[in-house]
């Protein structure tokens, strides 16, 4: 078991430097253009694929880093470049995590490569969980999956929303209700293969931030998928549902649902994204404060500005430490006894929101214009306190874990 350390090894340092170079040389120069266009930056994704960043192999190497720091390190550097473009590059990863968390070895080997494609034919994937009336309240999910035993097919009907890459993805991973009588315990995840009839894109959202990332509704109308597209297989599902029913009747231990298993695994990674955005805004503000003069001296000479920067840097470093701890714990199999994963996502996301706002304040009127990137960074940072569990939900998870009580 890898010991927890704050020192990156030589391989990790090389990867970090490589990613930072790509973020600085390729992502940042394109950030403003794709933010304005509000379109998926396919040329940037293809550049990432050409050098191996957008690939199954790269994410597998980082995912299986025995220290647990591979993924958060990668997320921080890419999102330091730009959150919208970076999310377009890593958005497929949420669907891949959904398969890794719930699928069989055969399903992992079959579907994850199809999510990425290759450098000559780039593909993306989408994870579809949220619904118009079921975001944080996963128990209200209405998308149904009904098993057609005669044909060994599952029939999916419903509407998903807020799906990154929704509708444009090669592979969709869809969470649906298979047993409505046991609430969120009656959910399962399904692969919807490419070009499956009945799946279509609904509304594409025009967003406040992360505009280069495609977000849309996914409509499922009598979508039929083969039985082998149920992640984990039917035997495993039947066993899990039986246990959930027994525990529901006895008031016993809870069983995690398919969507929650995915989000639990990805929360520290989202925290790392927030750290990258916060760090980027802090660096812009620091450089500006050193060079901007008022009343005959750089504004960083003013205690009011200097103390803000000190607080910004302190919070960023604290957020990174929480993310690294949670990532190391998850990789080494240590249980989140105090909801450490949610802690990392909560603190890092609110740090990004606050630090980017402070960066605008330090830049003054310039920070409020699109000539400077902190305005875009602040818009982008708003999403971290919302997606993959709002700050309120993270606090609820933490409070329930600490108290052992069903706090509402």
Tab-separated table of C-alpha atoms in Angstrom:
chain	number	residue	atom	x	y	z
A	1	UNK	CA	0.000	0.000	0.000
A	2	UNK	CA	1.373	3.391	-1.014
A	3	UNK	CA	2.165	5.687	1.892
A	4	UNK	CA	0.612	9.134	1.832
A	5	UNK	CA	3.119	11.706	0.630
A	6	UNK	CA	3.078	15.284	-0.547
A	7	UNK	CA	6.097	14.739	-2.786
A	8	UNK	CA	5.424	13.771	-6.402
A	9	UNK	CA	7.760	11.131	-7.789
A	10	UNK	CA	9.831	11.715	-10.935
A	11	UNK	CA	7.258	10.146	-13.272
A	12	UNK	CA	4.468	12.249	-11.806
A	13	UNK	CA	6.551	15.396	-12.114
A	14	UNK	CA	7.185	14.671	-15.795
A	15	UNK	CA	3.503	14.087	-16.468
A	16	UNK	CA	2.599	17.270	-14.575
A	17	UNK	CA	5.078	19.305	-16.625
A	18	UNK	CA	3.802	17.750	-19.874
A	19	UNK	CA	0.176	18.529	-19.021
A	20	UNK	CA	1.037	22.048	-17.908
A	21	UNK	CA	2.761	22.657	-21.230
A	22	UNK	CA	-0.293	21.482	-23.177
A	23	UNK	CA	-2.573	23.621	-21.010
A	24	UNK	CA	-0.381	26.691	-21.488
A	25	UNK	CA	0.391	26.264	-25.203
A	26	UNK	CA	-2.813	24.743	-26.595
A	27	UNK	CA	-5.735	25.191	-24.191
A	28	UNK	CA	-5.212	28.749	-22.938
A	29	UNK	CA	-4.753	30.393	-26.364
A	30	UNK	CA	-8.035	28.810	-27.503
A	31	UNK	CA	-10.034	29.452	-24.338
A	32	UNK	CA	-11.646	32.788	-25.170
A	33	UNK	CA	-12.626	31.737	-28.712
A	34	UNK	CA	-14.448	28.556	-27.679
A	35	UNK	CA	-16.076	30.275	-24.718
A	36	UNK	CA	-17.576	32.806	-27.137
A	37	UNK	CA	-18.537	30.146	-29.698
A	38	UNK	CA	-20.168	27.913	-27.064
A	39	UNK	CA	-19.248	24.842	-29.085
A	40	UNK	CA	-17.340	21.643	-28.438
A	41	UNK	CA	-13.660	22.386	-29.245
A	42	UNK	CA	-13.098	19.341	-31.453
A	43	UNK	CA	-9.721	20.597	-32.798
A	44	UNK	CA	-8.352	20.912	-29.247
A	45	UNK	CA	-9.680	17.474	-28.271
A	46	UNK	CA	-8.021	16.054	-31.372
A	47	UNK	CA	-4.715	17.722	-30.461
A	48	UNK	CA	-5.016	16.146	-27.020
A	49	UNK	CA	-5.689	12.780	-28.660
A	50	UNK	CA	-2.693	13.098	-30.981
A	51	UNK	CA	-0.251	13.418	-28.088
A	52	UNK	CA	-2.006	10.833	-25.921
A	53	UNK	CA	-3.781	13.020	-23.350
A	54	UNK	CA	-7.253	12.216	-24.650
A	55	UNK	CA	-6.970	8.437	-24.567
A	56	UNK	CA	-7.967	5.416	-22.547
A	57	UNK	CA	-4.314	4.574	-21.895
A	58	UNK	CA	-3.532	7.957	-20.356
A	59	UNK	CA	-6.520	7.984	-18.008
A	60	UNK	CA	-5.949	4.345	-17.084
A	61	UNK	CA	-2.350	5.150	-16.117
A	62	UNK	CA	-3.486	8.039	-13.954
A	63	UNK	CA	-6.460	6.135	-12.518
A	64	UNK	CA	-4.279	3.224	-11.442
A	65	UNK	CA	-1.492	5.383	-10.014
A	66	UNK	CA	-0.898	3.604	-6.666
A	67	UNK	CA	-0.563	6.927	-4.823
A	68	UNK	CA	-3.976	8.105	-6.033
A	69	UNK	CA	-2.530	11.438	-7.153
A	70	UNK	CA	-2.486	10.817	-10.915
A	71	UNK	CA	-6.055	11.911	-11.646
A	72	UNK	CA	-6.178	14.988	-9.345
A	73	UNK	CA	-2.813	16.161	-10.629
A	74	UNK	CA	-3.998	15.814	-14.245
A	75	UNK	CA	-7.316	17.555	-13.542
A	76	UNK	CA	-5.664	20.484	-11.822
A	77	UNK	CA	-3.270	21.170	-14.691
A	78	UNK	CA	-5.861	20.853	-17.473
A	79	UNK	CA	-8.407	23.030	-15.664
A	80	UNK	CA	-5.672	25.550	-14.909
A	81	UNK	CA	-5.639	25.977	-18.687
A	82	UNK	CA	-9.397	26.514	-19.068
A	83	UNK	CA	-12.373	24.853	-17.422
A	84	UNK	CA	-14.672	24.718	-20.454
A	85	UNK	CA	-12.137	23.172	-22.814
A	86	UNK	CA	-10.763	20.894	-20.100
A	87	UNK	CA	-14.257	19.593	-19.349
A	88	UNK	CA	-14.670	18.793	-23.037
A	89	UNK	CA	-11.444	16.799	-22.816
A	90	UNK	CA	-12.220	14.960	-19.572
A	91	UNK	CA	-16.035	14.830	-19.723
A	92	UNK	CA	-15.922	11.352	-21.219
A	93	UNK	CA	-14.207	10.255	-18.018
A	94	UNK	CA	-17.435	10.423	-15.978
A	95	UNK	CA	-19.076	7.871	-18.272
A	96	UNK	CA	-15.918	5.766	-18.115
A	97	UNK	CA	-15.971	5.903	-14.299
A	98	UNK	CA	-19.606	4.808	-14.435
A	99	UNK	CA	-18.554	1.689	-16.340
A	100	UNK	CA	-15.525	1.086	-14.122
A	101	UNK	CA	-17.617	1.430	-10.957
A	102	UNK	CA	-20.475	-0.819	-12.057
A	103	UNK	CA	-19.406	-2.895	-15.059
A	104	UNK	CA	-17.865	-6.318	-15.595
A	105	UNK	CA	-14.336	-6.752	-16.953
A	106	UNK	CA	-15.789	-7.628	-20.358
A	107	UNK	CA	-17.959	-4.505	-20.384
A	108	UNK	CA	-15.017	-2.337	-19.362
A	109	UNK	CA	-12.883	-3.771	-22.156
A	110	UNK	CA	-15.648	-3.477	-24.732
A	111	UNK	CA	-17.145	-0.054	-24.119
A	112	UNK	CA	-14.503	2.263	-22.688
A	113	UNK	CA	-12.284	2.140	-25.817
A	114	UNK	CA	-15.339	3.096	-27.899
A	115	UNK	CA	-15.854	6.141	-25.700
A	116	UNK	CA	-12.564	7.685	-26.820
A	117	UNK	CA	-12.010	6.505	-30.370
A	118	UNK	CA	-8.528	7.402	-31.624
A	119	UNK	CA	-6.541	10.391	-32.827
A	120	UNK	CA	-7.948	10.057	-36.370
A	121	UNK	CA	-11.558	9.551	-35.270
A	122	UNK	CA	-12.165	11.150	-31.869
A	123	UNK	CA	-15.270	10.063	-29.949
A	124	UNK	CA	-16.847	11.266	-26.697
A	125	UNK	CA	-19.165	9.634	-24.139
A	126	UNK	CA	-21.936	10.897	-21.849
A	127	UNK	CA	-23.088	9.934	-18.361
A	128	UNK	CA	-26.824	10.528	-18.009
A	129	UNK	CA	-28.211	10.606	-14.474
A	130	UNK	CA	-29.932	13.934	-13.678
A	131	UNK	CA	-33.503	14.558	-14.782
A	132	UNK	CA	-35.713	17.672	-14.907
A	133	UNK	CA	-37.311	16.661	-11.583
A	134	UNK	CA	-34.485	14.555	-10.166
A	135	UNK	CA	-31.136	16.247	-9.634
A	136	UNK	CA	-29.973	15.989	-6.043
A	137	UNK	CA	-33.145	14.007	-5.274
A	138	UNK	CA	-32.147	10.825	-7.110
A	139	UNK	CA	-35.058	8.938	-5.525
A	140	UNK	CA	-37.407	10.970	-7.773
A	141	UNK	CA	-35.870	9.577	-10.963
A	142	UNK	CA	-38.514	8.645	-13.541
A	143	UNK	CA	-36.560	7.157	-16.432
A	144	UNK	CA	-37.602	3.516	-16.520
A	145	UNK	CA	-35.866	0.401	-17.784
A	146	UNK	CA	-38.147	-2.607	-18.303
A	147	UNK	CA	-36.762	-6.040	-19.075
A	148	UNK	CA	-38.158	-7.840	-22.142
A	149	UNK	CA	-37.305	-11.408	-21.214
A	150	UNK	CA	-38.418	-12.874	-24.547
A	151	UNK	CA	-35.858	-10.798	-26.451
A	152	UNK	CA	-33.308	-10.371	-23.631
A	153	UNK	CA	-33.525	-6.606	-24.077
A	154	UNK	CA	-34.051	-3.639	-21.790
A	155	UNK	CA	-36.470	-0.929	-22.921
A	156	UNK	CA	-35.603	2.582	-21.700
A	157	UNK	CA	-37.967	5.554	-21.604
A	158	UNK	CA	-37.445	8.976	-20.054
A	159	UNK	CA	-35.601	12.296	-20.318
A	160	UNK	CA	-32.176	13.080	-18.891
A	161	UNK	CA	-30.817	16.565	-18.429
A	162	UNK	CA	-27.522	18.359	-17.745
A	163	UNK	CA	-25.663	15.605	-19.626
A	164	UNK	CA	-22.118	16.547	-20.620
A	165	UNK	CA	-21.754	15.440	-24.265
A	166	UNK	CA	-25.433	14.425	-24.208
A	167	UNK	CA	-26.731	13.622	-27.688
A	168	UNK	CA	-23.355	14.042	-29.430
A	169	UNK	CA	-21.733	11.122	-27.613
A	170	UNK	CA	-20.771	7.863	-29.269
A	171	UNK	CA	-21.697	5.935	-26.109
A	172	UNK	CA	-24.232	6.998	-23.468
A	173	UNK	CA	-24.306	5.555	-19.950
A	174	UNK	CA	-27.852	5.935	-18.626
A	175	UNK	CA	-29.058	5.463	-15.055
A	176	UNK	CA	-32.658	4.239	-14.924
A	177	UNK	CA	-35.214	2.849	-12.481
A	178	UNK	CA	-35.689	-0.909	-12.627
A	179	UNK	CA	-37.616	-1.318	-9.354
A	180	UNK	CA	-39.576	1.812	-8.303
A	181	UNK	CA	-40.735	0.241	-5.035
A	182	UNK	CA	-37.325	0.579	-3.339
A	183	UNK	CA	-36.516	4.170	-4.308
A	184	UNK	CA	-32.935	4.985	-5.231
A	185	UNK	CA	-31.859	1.409	-4.444
A	186	UNK	CA	-33.844	0.282	-7.486
A	187	UNK	CA	-31.597	2.020	-10.013
A	188	UNK	CA	-29.234	0.446	-12.542
A	189	UNK	CA	-26.859	1.713	-15.224
A	190	UNK	CA	-27.084	0.827	-18.909
A	191	UNK	CA	-24.868	1.256	-21.934
A	192	UNK	CA	-26.663	2.724	-24.938
A	193	UNK	CA	-24.503	1.781	-27.937
A	194	UNK	CA	-23.829	4.136	-30.874
A	195	UNK	CA	-26.743	4.829	-33.251
A	196	UNK	CA	-29.331	3.102	-31.069
A	197	UNK	CA	-32.840	4.043	-32.319
A	198	UNK	CA	-34.942	6.106	-29.949
A	199	UNK	CA	-32.128	8.140	-28.340
A	200	UNK	CA	-32.025	11.806	-29.353
A	201	UNK	CA	-30.671	15.112	-28.159
A	202	UNK	CA	-33.163	17.456	-26.576
A	203	UNK	CA	-32.448	21.035	-25.570
A	204	UNK	CA	-28.836	22.189	-25.696
A	205	UNK	CA	-28.227	24.547	-22.794
A	206	UNK	CA	-26.688	28.009	-23.150
A	207	UNK	CA	-24.705	28.291	-19.935
A	208	UNK	CA	-23.257	30.957	-17.640
A	209	UNK	CA	-19.834	29.269	-17.702
A	210	UNK	CA	-17.942	26.225	-19.042
A	211	UNK	CA	-19.413	27.217	-22.389
A	212	UNK	CA	-16.981	25.139	-24.470
A	213	UNK	CA	-18.440	22.010	-22.896
A	214	UNK	CA	-21.582	20.641	-24.569
A	215	UNK	CA	-24.466	20.194	-22.105
A	216	UNK	CA	-27.865	18.952	-23.259
A	217	UNK	CA	-30.960	16.893	-22.570
A	218	UNK	CA	-31.059	13.284	-23.741
A	219	UNK	CA	-34.461	11.902	-24.726
A	220	UNK	CA	-35.086	8.148	-24.585
A	221	UNK	CA	-38.145	6.840	-26.428
A	222	UNK	CA	-38.503	3.046	-26.413
A	223	UNK	CA	-34.744	2.672	-26.564
A	224	UNK	CA	-33.943	-1.038	-26.734
A	225	UNK	CA	-30.527	-2.243	-25.608
A	226	UNK	CA	-29.301	-5.852	-25.415
A	227	UNK	CA	-29.268	-7.578	-22.029
A	228	UNK	CA	-25.481	-7.472	-21.947
A	229	UNK	CA	-25.671	-3.650	-21.857
A	230	UNK	CA	-26.858	-3.739	-18.235
A	231	UNK	CA	-23.723	-2.796	-16.298
A	232	UNK	CA	-22.720	-5.583	-13.935
A	233	UNK	CA	-25.145	-8.076	-15.488
A	234	UNK	CA	-28.632	-9.218	-14.551
A	235	UNK	CA	-27.576	-11.818	-12.005
A	236	UNK	CA	-25.688	-9.239	-9.989
A	237	UNK	CA	-28.589	-6.780	-10.325
A	238	UNK	CA	-31.137	-9.344	-9.097
A	239	UNK	CA	-28.969	-10.135	-6.070
A	240	UNK	CA	-28.533	-6.451	-5.253
A	241	UNK	CA	-32.242	-5.718	-5.574
A	242	UNK	CA	-33.116	-8.678	-3.351
A	243	UNK	CA	-30.742	-7.437	-0.642
A	244	UNK	CA	-32.161	-3.914	-0.954
A	245	UNK	CA	-35.718	-5.180	-0.543
A	246	UNK	CA	-34.774	-7.210	2.525
A	247	UNK	CA	-32.982	-4.272	4.116
A	248	UNK	CA	-35.814	-1.903	3.267
A	249	UNK	CA	-38.272	-4.233	5.007
A	250	UNK	CA	-36.041	-4.622	8.064
A	251	UNK	CA	-34.928	-0.977	8.171
A	252	UNK	CA	-31.325	-2.171	7.902
A	253	UNK	CA	-28.164	-1.003	6.167
A	254	UNK	CA	-28.395	1.161	3.087
A	255	UNK	CA	-27.317	-0.005	-0.354
A	256	UNK	CA	-25.583	2.480	-2.648
A	257	UNK	CA	-27.237	3.051	-6.028
A	258	UNK	CA	-25.456	3.078	-9.387
A	259	UNK	CA	-25.343	6.870	-9.808
A	260	UNK	CA	-24.034	7.464	-6.287
A	261	UNK	CA	-21.245	4.923	-6.808
A	262	UNK	CA	-20.100	6.953	-9.814
A	263	UNK	CA	-20.304	10.339	-8.073
A	264	UNK	CA	-18.562	9.064	-4.943
A	265	UNK	CA	-15.597	7.941	-7.040
A	266	UNK	CA	-15.394	11.230	-8.961
A	267	UNK	CA	-15.841	13.868	-6.230
A	268	UNK	CA	-12.131	14.350	-5.433
A	269	UNK	CA	-11.462	14.714	-9.159
A	270	UNK	CA	-14.041	17.511	-9.353
A	271	UNK	CA	-12.317	19.106	-6.372
A	272	UNK	CA	-9.052	19.004	-8.320
A	273	UNK	CA	-10.720	20.748	-11.263
A	274	UNK	CA	-11.811	23.523	-8.910
A	275	UNK	CA	-8.286	23.812	-7.518
A	276	UNK	CA	-6.947	24.284	-11.053
A	277	UNK	CA	-9.385	27.099	-11.811
A	278	UNK	CA	-8.729	28.790	-8.472
A	279	UNK	CA	-4.970	28.561	-8.950
A	280	UNK	CA	-5.222	30.072	-12.427
A	281	UNK	CA	-7.210	33.067	-11.158
A	282	UNK	CA	-4.877	33.558	-8.205
A	283	UNK	CA	-1.816	33.607	-10.484
A	284	UNK	CA	-3.409	36.222	-12.761
A	285	UNK	CA	-4.291	38.358	-9.730
A	286	UNK	CA	-0.814	38.006	-8.229
A	287	UNK	CA	0.925	39.038	-11.457
A	288	UNK	CA	-1.467	41.945	-11.895
A	289	UNK	CA	-0.950	43.156	-8.321
A	290	UNK	CA	2.826	43.152	-8.834
A	291	UNK	CA	2.689	45.219	-12.031
A	292	UNK	CA	-0.326	47.481	-11.544
A	293	UNK	CA	0.663	50.775	-9.928
A	294	UNK	CA	-1.605	53.229	-8.140
A	295	UNK	CA	-0.504	56.247	-6.115
A	296	UNK	CA	3.080	55.643	-7.174
A	297	UNK	CA	3.510	52.028	-6.076
A	298	UNK	CA	2.411	48.488	-7.019
A	299	UNK	CA	-0.965	47.671	-5.512
A	300	UNK	CA	0.482	44.562	-3.856
A	301	UNK	CA	2.290	46.943	-1.504
A	302	UNK	CA	-1.114	47.695	-0.008
A	303	UNK	CA	-1.957	45.430	2.902
A	304	UNK	CA	-5.564	45.089	1.752
A	305	UNK	CA	-4.430	43.505	-1.532
A	306	UNK	CA	-1.535	41.515	-0.079
A	307	UNK	CA	-3.722	39.941	2.616
A	308	UNK	CA	-6.318	38.936	0.023
A	309	UNK	CA	-3.642	37.161	-1.986
A	310	UNK	CA	-2.305	35.469	1.142
A	311	UNK	CA	-5.768	34.153	1.960
A	312	UNK	CA	-6.331	33.027	-1.640
A	313	UNK	CA	-3.124	31.023	-1.731
A	314	UNK	CA	-3.783	29.494	1.696
A	315	UNK	CA	-7.230	28.303	0.679
A	316	UNK	CA	-5.964	26.854	-2.603
A	317	UNK	CA	-3.250	24.855	-0.848
A	318	UNK	CA	-5.711	23.642	1.796
A	319	UNK	CA	-8.160	22.573	-0.911
A	320	UNK	CA	-5.449	20.653	-2.748
A	321	UNK	CA	-4.468	18.831	0.438
A	322	UNK	CA	-8.068	17.733	1.032
A	323	UNK	CA	-8.313	16.521	-2.577
A	324	UNK	CA	-5.040	14.617	-2.402
A	325	UNK	CA	-6.004	13.009	0.915
A	326	UNK	CA	-9.361	11.828	-0.437
A	327	UNK	CA	-7.783	10.572	-3.655
A	328	UNK	CA	-5.118	8.634	-1.745
A	329	UNK	CA	-7.745	7.150	0.579
A	330	UNK	CA	-9.927	6.047	-2.335
A	331	UNK	CA	-7.017	4.419	-4.157
A	332	UNK	CA	-5.667	2.619	-1.099
A	333	UNK	CA	-9.095	1.357	-0.043
A	334	UNK	CA	-9.444	3.435	3.095
A	335	UNK	CA	-13.116	4.139	3.865
A	336	UNK	CA	-14.419	7.692	3.880
A	337	UNK	CA	-15.400	7.502	7.562
A	338	UNK	CA	-15.854	11.272	7.712
A	339	UNK	CA	-17.044	11.749	4.110
A	340	UNK	CA	-13.574	12.890	3.083
A	341	UNK	CA	-14.524	12.755	-0.605
A	342	UNK	CA	-17.403	15.158	-0.080
A	343	UNK	CA	-15.214	17.352	2.133
A	344	UNK	CA	-12.681	17.741	-0.656
A	345	UNK	CA	-15.291	18.595	-3.283
A	346	UNK	CA	-17.127	21.026	-0.973
A	347	UNK	CA	-14.078	22.974	0.143
A	348	UNK	CA	-12.363	23.082	-3.245
A	349	UNK	CA	-15.485	24.164	-5.116
A	350	UNK	CA	-16.256	26.992	-2.716
A	351	UNK	CA	-12.596	28.005	-2.782
A	352	UNK	CA	-12.749	28.309	-6.577
A	353	UNK	CA	-15.902	30.410	-6.392
A	354	UNK	CA	-14.445	32.757	-3.767
A	355	UNK	CA	-10.911	33.011	-5.139
A	356	UNK	CA	-12.088	33.863	-8.661
A	357	UNK	CA	-14.355	36.564	-7.212
A	358	UNK	CA	-11.427	37.995	-5.246
A	359	UNK	CA	-9.308	37.957	-8.409
A	360	UNK	CA	-11.887	40.123	-10.182
A	361	UNK	CA	-11.861	42.506	-7.226
A	362	UNK	CA	-8.075	42.817	-7.312
A	363	UNK	CA	-8.144	43.586	-11.035
A	364	UNK	CA	-10.938	46.111	-10.480
A	365	UNK	CA	-12.651	47.318	-13.655
A	366	UNK	CA	-10.246	45.304	-15.801
A	367	UNK	CA	-11.312	42.136	-14.017
A	368	UNK	CA	-14.899	42.788	-15.051
A	369	UNK	CA	-14.043	42.789	-18.754
A	370	UNK	CA	-13.434	39.893	-21.129
A	371	UNK	CA	-9.993	41.257	-21.941
A	372	UNK	CA	-8.785	39.529	-18.788
A	373	UNK	CA	-9.451	35.825	-18.130
A	374	UNK	CA	-10.586	36.125	-14.505
A	375	UNK	CA	-14.083	37.120	-15.634
A	376	UNK	CA	-14.374	33.820	-17.518
A	377	UNK	CA	-12.775	31.885	-14.676
A	378	UNK	CA	-15.344	33.260	-12.238
A	379	UNK	CA	-18.205	32.244	-14.530
A	380	UNK	CA	-16.664	28.792	-14.909
A	381	UNK	CA	-16.096	28.377	-11.162
A	382	UNK	CA	-19.812	28.715	-10.424
A	383	UNK	CA	-20.446	25.184	-11.705
A	384	UNK	CA	-18.262	23.473	-9.115
A	385	UNK	CA	-20.679	24.195	-6.275
A	386	UNK	CA	-23.534	22.786	-8.373
A	387	UNK	CA	-22.661	19.739	-10.472
A	388	UNK	CA	-21.969	16.246	-9.141
A	389	UNK	CA	-23.615	17.184	-5.871
A	390	UNK	CA	-24.283	20.769	-4.775
A	391	UNK	CA	-22.489	22.244	-1.784
A	392	UNK	CA	-25.677	21.720	0.200
A	393	UNK	CA	-25.714	18.013	-0.693
A	394	UNK	CA	-22.027	17.670	0.227
A	395	UNK	CA	-22.757	19.189	3.645
A	396	UNK	CA	-25.685	16.800	4.039
A	397	UNK	CA	-23.462	13.808	3.196
A	398	UNK	CA	-20.797	14.981	5.642
A	399	UNK	CA	-23.303	15.664	8.424
A	400	UNK	CA	-25.005	12.288	7.998
A	401	UNK	CA	-21.645	10.521	8.012
A	402	UNK	CA	-20.464	12.286	11.142
A	403	UNK	CA	-23.731	11.965	13.055
A	404	UNK	CA	-25.035	8.656	11.783
A	405	UNK	CA	-28.445	10.320	11.689
A	406	UNK	CA	-30.831	10.662	8.689
A	407	UNK	CA	-30.503	14.460	8.600
A	408	UNK	CA	-32.761	16.168	6.047
